[in-house]
Amino acid sequence: MARTSRRLTLLLGLCALAAQAVGDPARSGEVEAPHIRAELFSDADRVAPGDTLTLALRLQPDEGWHTYWMNPGDSGLETRIDWTLPDGAEAGPIQWPVPDRLPVEHLVNYGFEGETLLLSDITLPLEIAQDDSVTLTAQARWLVCEVECIPGDAELSLTLPVGDITDLSAHTALFQRARARQPQAADWPAAFSIEATWLEVTVAPDRPLTPPLQFFPGTTELVEHAENQQFSTDEHGNLIIRQPLNVYFHTTPAQFPAVLRDANGAWSLTVGGTEAPPTGEDRADSATDTVPTRLLALLLAFGGGVLLNLMPCVFPVLSLKALGLARHGGHRGHALAYTAGVLACFLVIAALLLALRAGGAALGWGFQLQTPMVVGGLAYLMFALGLALMGVVQLGAGWMGAGETLTRDTGLRGSFFTGVLAVVVASPCTAPFMGTALGFAVTQPAPVALGIFAALGLGLAFPFLLIGFVPALARRLPKPGPWMGIFRQAMAFPLFLTGVWLLWVLGRQVGIDGLTFALAGLVVLALGLWLWGLGQHGRQRLRLAAALVMLAALWPLWQASGQQATIAVTADDDRWTPQRLAALRAAGEPVLVNMTADWCITCLANERVALDTDMVRAALTDGGVSYLKGDWTRQDPDITEYLAGYGRNGVPLYVLYPRGGGAPQVLPQVLTPTLVRDAVSRAANP
Amino acid sequence: MKSLHLALTGCLLALTLGAAHAAPRVGQPAPDFSVIDTAGQTHSLADFSGQTVILEWTNHDCPFVKKHYVSDNMQQLQRRYTENGAVWLTVISSAPGKQGHVSPDQADALTRDRHAAPTAVLLDESGDMGRAYDARTTPHMYVIDADGVLRFMGGIDSNPSADPADIPGATPYLANAARAVLDGHTPDPAVTRPYGCTVKY
C-alpha cells in the first residue's frame, strides 16, 4: 500500500515536473498524497546571487483533515521541510501561520485546516554563475489527520534562472495571503515562571487586547493543551496567562516562542527572551509589589462578607441565628461553631472550584447555581425550612439552638450547620458582590485564593463573632420570650419568597415542564414533612414512611433537572457570541456587552434599574451602539473565558467597546441610568 | 435535624458536580484496572503483584504504532522484558466502531502475524482503563514496579516521528525505564512526552 502510494506520488511528481518544464518556473507542480496535496511556490521568477527569496510550501488537506503547527499539541506531528540547496545557500526556519486549536476527544492539538502556506526564506550565495540556474528542493514530511492519521511526504523542486536582479513571480497574491495569516512579530516583554503545577506567563503588550484571547506556546510538553487558559491583568496592566503544566513537563526551557491571539489579530513573542524570568531579587520585588494588592483583596473580601449579611437570601437564616444566640446569652462556643461552619463551606466550595479549574473545567464562582439540581435542591431546602419554622414539624432545635433540653454538643453542631447553610444560601449574592476580589483570587496561587475566600467567610461571620465575644452587645439583644415563637414563624415568609425566586431561576433553566416536576416534588416534600411531624410523637413507622416520602420527592427534582428550557432566554438578535462580538469589533462598531445570569440578583437589578430604561435604550439607538447580552445562567465556557479575559470570575460584567476599536471600558458592577447613558454616548463618539 | 442534612446536601451537591480528573502520577500507586484479554480472562493490576508490569497502548492502524511493529522494535522490547520477568500488557482502548478496535480473534491474529510477544492483549472497549491511566496516544507506555507503583509514563523513545528509520538514533525511553525498574532503580527521565495518534475512545 505504502509502496503503491509512493509510486503514484513519483508518477504524479514526474507529470508535474513535465508540466513545470513548459510553464511557470516559480511553481513546482502539485503532488497528490492521500488526503492532501502539496506544492512549492517561489516569490521570484529569476534570482540574483546573494539575494534572499521566499518559498511557500502549500498544503491542501481534504476537508476535515489537518496538519500540525510547530507544537502539535497532545498528539500529532509538526510538518518538517528538509532543503537540498546549491552550495552556500541557506534556508531559514518555517514561518508558521497562526494555528488553530483542534480538539480531538479529550485532547487538544494545534494545527491547520484548509489551505496552509508555510514560508521559508532562502538566501543564495554570492558566487553563482549568471547564466546558470539554481535548483531548490524541499523534502516535505507531514502528518495529515482527520481522526485517523496518515504520514506523508513529497519532494518538491524549483529550478530558477539566475540573473542580475531578482524578478518577482506571478504568485504575489499567494505570498500576501501567506503573510496575512502569520502572526505579527512583537517585541513585547514576556517572561514566564513555573509555580508548582502551573505555567505563568507575563506579557506587557503595547496595545489593548480584545478578548477572547488564546495563547499558543511553541514548545511541546510545557502546558496541558486541553486545559483552560486563564487570562488576567496585574496592577501594572500586564497580561497574565496561567495554564496547568503538562503532565509530561520535565525540563524548563530558557525561552520559548509563542503566539498570542486576540479577537483582532495575532502576535508572535519570545517568552523569557526579552526579559529574564523573575528569579532571586526580582521575585522578592514582585512579591512586595503584590502584597498591597493581596491585602486590599483580603480587606475587600472581608468587607463584602460583612455586607452579605444584609442580602435577602441570607437575612432570614441569619436573623434566626441571632435569635438563637440571644437565647444562649451570646455564647462564644456558638459564635465559633457558626464561624467554623461558614469557613468550612466557603473553603470546600472554593477548593472545589480551584480544583475543577485546575482540571480544565471552565467554571466561575456561582458555578454551583448553573446546575438545575442545585438550584432545585436549594428551593426544596428553603421550602422545607419554611415549613419547619411554621411548625409543621417540630424542629430538632439543634440547628438554631432554640431548644432548651438539647445538650450543648447538639447546639454547637447546630450552629456549625447554620454557618454551612448561610454560605449555601449566600452564594447567589456572593458573585456579583465580590466580583473583583474573587476574580483576583482565582488567578492567585491556591493558598492566597483560599485566604481571600476565608476572609470573605470571616466577614460573613463577623457580626456573630462580635455578639459572641462582646457581652455588652449580646446584652443589647432583645430578651428571649414568647415573641420568639412568633418571630420564628414570621421568618418562614422570607424563606418561602427565596424559594419562589429559586424556582423562577429553575424555571428559566428547565422550562415549564421541569418547573412543574419540581413543584410536584415540593408537594411530596410537604407531605413527607407533615408525616414526619405526625410521627414525632413516638410513631416510628410513620417516621419511616415520612422519610421514604421525602426521598421520593427527589425523583421529580431529578426529572426536572433533566429538562431543558425551550424558551430562548434572550432574543436571538442580541445574544452574545464570541464571533458576533469579534465581527462587530472588526467593523469598528461600538458595542455594549452585558454578562448576566438569572440567579444573579445584582444583574437583574441593574437591568431593571439602568439597562432596561428608556434613557439607556435611547442612548444605544442614537449612538448606533450594538447591545450583546451573554447569559451565564447555565454553564457556558465561552462566557467563562470572556470573563477571565477581564480578570473576572462571575457576573455581572459590563464592557463597553468604543467606536473605531479603542480600548474597551469596564463599567462598574452597580449601574445607574445616567452612568450608562454617559458612557454609551462617549463610546459612540470617541 | 432533617434541615441540617438538607443544608449539608446542598453543599455536597456542589461537591459532586464533577469529579476532578485525577491523572496518574509517577511515584504514586498505579490505577487499578479490571479488563478482559483476548481469551476472555479478566486481569487486574493486583494479579501481577510482585512483578514489573509494562503497559503498551496500541492501535494497529496508527502510523506511529506501525513504525515500531514494522521495524520489529516493539516485538523485541516485548520479548526482552518478558524474558527478564516483566509482564507486558498490550492495551487496546479503541471503542467499537472506532479505528483500531478489534475482535479477540483479530487481536490474536495481529499478535501471531506480527510475531508479537506480549503477556496478554487487553481489550479495553469501554476505555475505562485508558482513561484511568490518562492514555493519550498510541503508543503510550507505562512501567509499574513490583509494588504497584507507577515508575514511568510517556513516549516509547525520543523521536516523535512515524519513520522507522528514526528508531536507531532515538533515545529508547521505554527500554531504559524498564531496565531501570527491573534493576530496582528509578527511571530517568520518569516522564516523557507520549507521541503518536490519539487514542480512539
Short mmCIF file of N, CA, C and O in Angstrom, two decimals, chain B residues 2 9 11 15 19 21 32-33 48 55 62 64 69 86 92-93 118 127-128 134 140-141 144 174 177 179 185:
data_model
loop_
_atom_site.label_atom_id
_atom_site.label_comp_id
_atom_site.label_asym_id
_atom_site.label_seq_id
_atom_site.Cartn_x
_atom_site.Cartn_y
_atom_site.Cartn_z
N LYS B 2 -33.43 17.13 60.05
CA LYS B 2 -33.53 16.90 58.62
C LYS B 2 -33.01 18.12 57.86
O LYS B 2 -32.32 18.00 56.84
N THR B 9 -26.55 18.59 52.30
CA THR B 9 -26.76 18.05 50.97
C THR B 9 -26.52 19.12 49.92
O THR B 9 -25.90 18.87 48.90
N CYS B 11 -24.50 21.57 50.09
CA CYS B 11 -23.06 21.73 49.96
C CYS B 11 -22.45 20.54 49.20
O CYS B 11 -21.61 20.71 48.34
N LEU B 15 -20.44 19.73 45.63
CA LEU B 15 -19.20 18.95 45.60
C LEU B 15 -19.16 17.91 44.50
O LEU B 15 -18.13 17.61 43.94
N ALA B 19 -16.35 15.02 39.29
CA ALA B 19 -15.14 14.67 39.98
C ALA B 19 -13.97 15.19 39.17
O ALA B 19 -13.91 15.01 37.97
N HIS B 21 -10.62 15.34 37.35
CA HIS B 21 -9.94 14.24 36.70
C HIS B 21 -8.55 14.11 37.28
O HIS B 21 -7.71 14.97 37.11
N ASP B 32 -5.75 0.98 39.44
CA ASP B 32 -6.11 -0.43 39.24
C ASP B 32 -6.99 -0.55 38.00
O ASP B 32 -7.51 0.45 37.50
N PHE B 33 -7.12 -1.74 37.50
CA PHE B 33 -7.98 -1.95 36.34
C PHE B 33 -8.52 -3.36 36.40
O PHE B 33 -8.02 -4.20 37.17
N PHE B 48 -0.78 -9.03 39.31
CA PHE B 48 0.64 -9.04 38.95
C PHE B 48 1.52 -8.51 40.07
O PHE B 48 2.64 -8.06 39.83
N LEU B 55 2.90 -1.47 30.39
CA LEU B 55 1.67 -1.28 29.63
C LEU B 55 1.99 -0.59 28.31
O LEU B 55 2.75 0.37 28.29
N CYS B 62 -2.51 2.78 13.45
CA CYS B 62 -1.85 4.08 13.67
C CYS B 62 -0.44 4.04 13.09
O CYS B 62 0.33 3.12 13.38
N PHE B 64 2.20 5.55 13.83
CA PHE B 64 3.28 5.58 14.83
C PHE B 64 3.44 4.20 15.47
O PHE B 64 4.53 3.83 15.89
N TYR B 69 6.21 -1.58 14.94
CA TYR B 69 5.99 -3.01 14.66
C TYR B 69 6.65 -3.43 13.35
O TYR B 69 7.22 -4.52 13.27
N ALA B 86 9.33 -9.42 33.38
CA ALA B 86 8.27 -8.42 33.42
C ALA B 86 7.00 -8.97 32.76
O ALA B 86 7.06 -9.91 31.96
N ILE B 92 -5.73 -2.24 24.11
CA ILE B 92 -6.45 -1.60 23.00
C ILE B 92 -7.67 -0.90 23.58
O ILE B 92 -8.59 -1.54 24.07
N SER B 93 -7.65 0.43 23.56
CA SER B 93 -8.77 1.19 24.12
C SER B 93 -9.70 1.74 23.06
O SER B 93 -10.62 2.50 23.36
N PRO B 118 3.48 -10.17 23.69
CA PRO B 118 3.02 -9.62 24.97
C PRO B 118 2.55 -10.75 25.88
O PRO B 118 2.24 -11.85 25.41
N GLY B 127 -12.93 1.86 27.49
CA GLY B 127 -11.98 2.96 27.66
C GLY B 127 -11.71 3.31 29.11
O GLY B 127 -10.98 4.24 29.40
N ASP B 128 -12.31 2.54 30.04
CA ASP B 128 -12.15 2.87 31.46
C ASP B 128 -10.68 2.81 31.89
O ASP B 128 -10.19 3.67 32.60
N ASP B 134 -5.01 7.91 31.83
CA ASP B 134 -4.89 9.12 31.01
C ASP B 134 -4.06 8.79 29.76
O ASP B 134 -3.21 9.58 29.35
N HIS B 140 1.57 4.59 23.88
CA HIS B 140 1.76 5.33 25.12
C HIS B 140 2.18 4.27 26.13
O HIS B 140 1.51 3.27 26.28
N MET B 141 3.32 4.47 26.77
CA MET B 141 3.95 3.41 27.54
C MET B 141 3.99 3.74 29.04
O MET B 141 4.16 4.90 29.43
N ILE B 144 5.27 -0.12 35.68
CA ILE B 144 4.80 -0.19 37.07
C ILE B 144 5.71 -1.18 37.80
O ILE B 144 5.99 -2.27 37.28
N LEU B 174 11.50 3.98 26.84
CA LEU B 174 10.80 2.86 27.48
C LEU B 174 11.79 1.77 27.87
O LEU B 174 11.74 1.24 28.97
N ALA B 177 13.75 2.80 30.87
CA ALA B 177 12.94 2.81 32.08
C ALA B 177 12.66 1.39 32.56
O ALA B 177 12.75 1.09 33.75
N ARG B 179 14.41 -1.29 32.01
CA ARG B 179 15.68 -1.83 32.55
C ARG B 179 15.89 -1.33 33.99
O ARG B 179 16.18 -2.10 34.90
N HIS B 185 16.07 0.43 40.13
CA HIS B 185 16.45 1.84 40.10
C HIS B 185 15.24 2.70 39.70
O HIS B 185 14.21 2.19 39.28
#
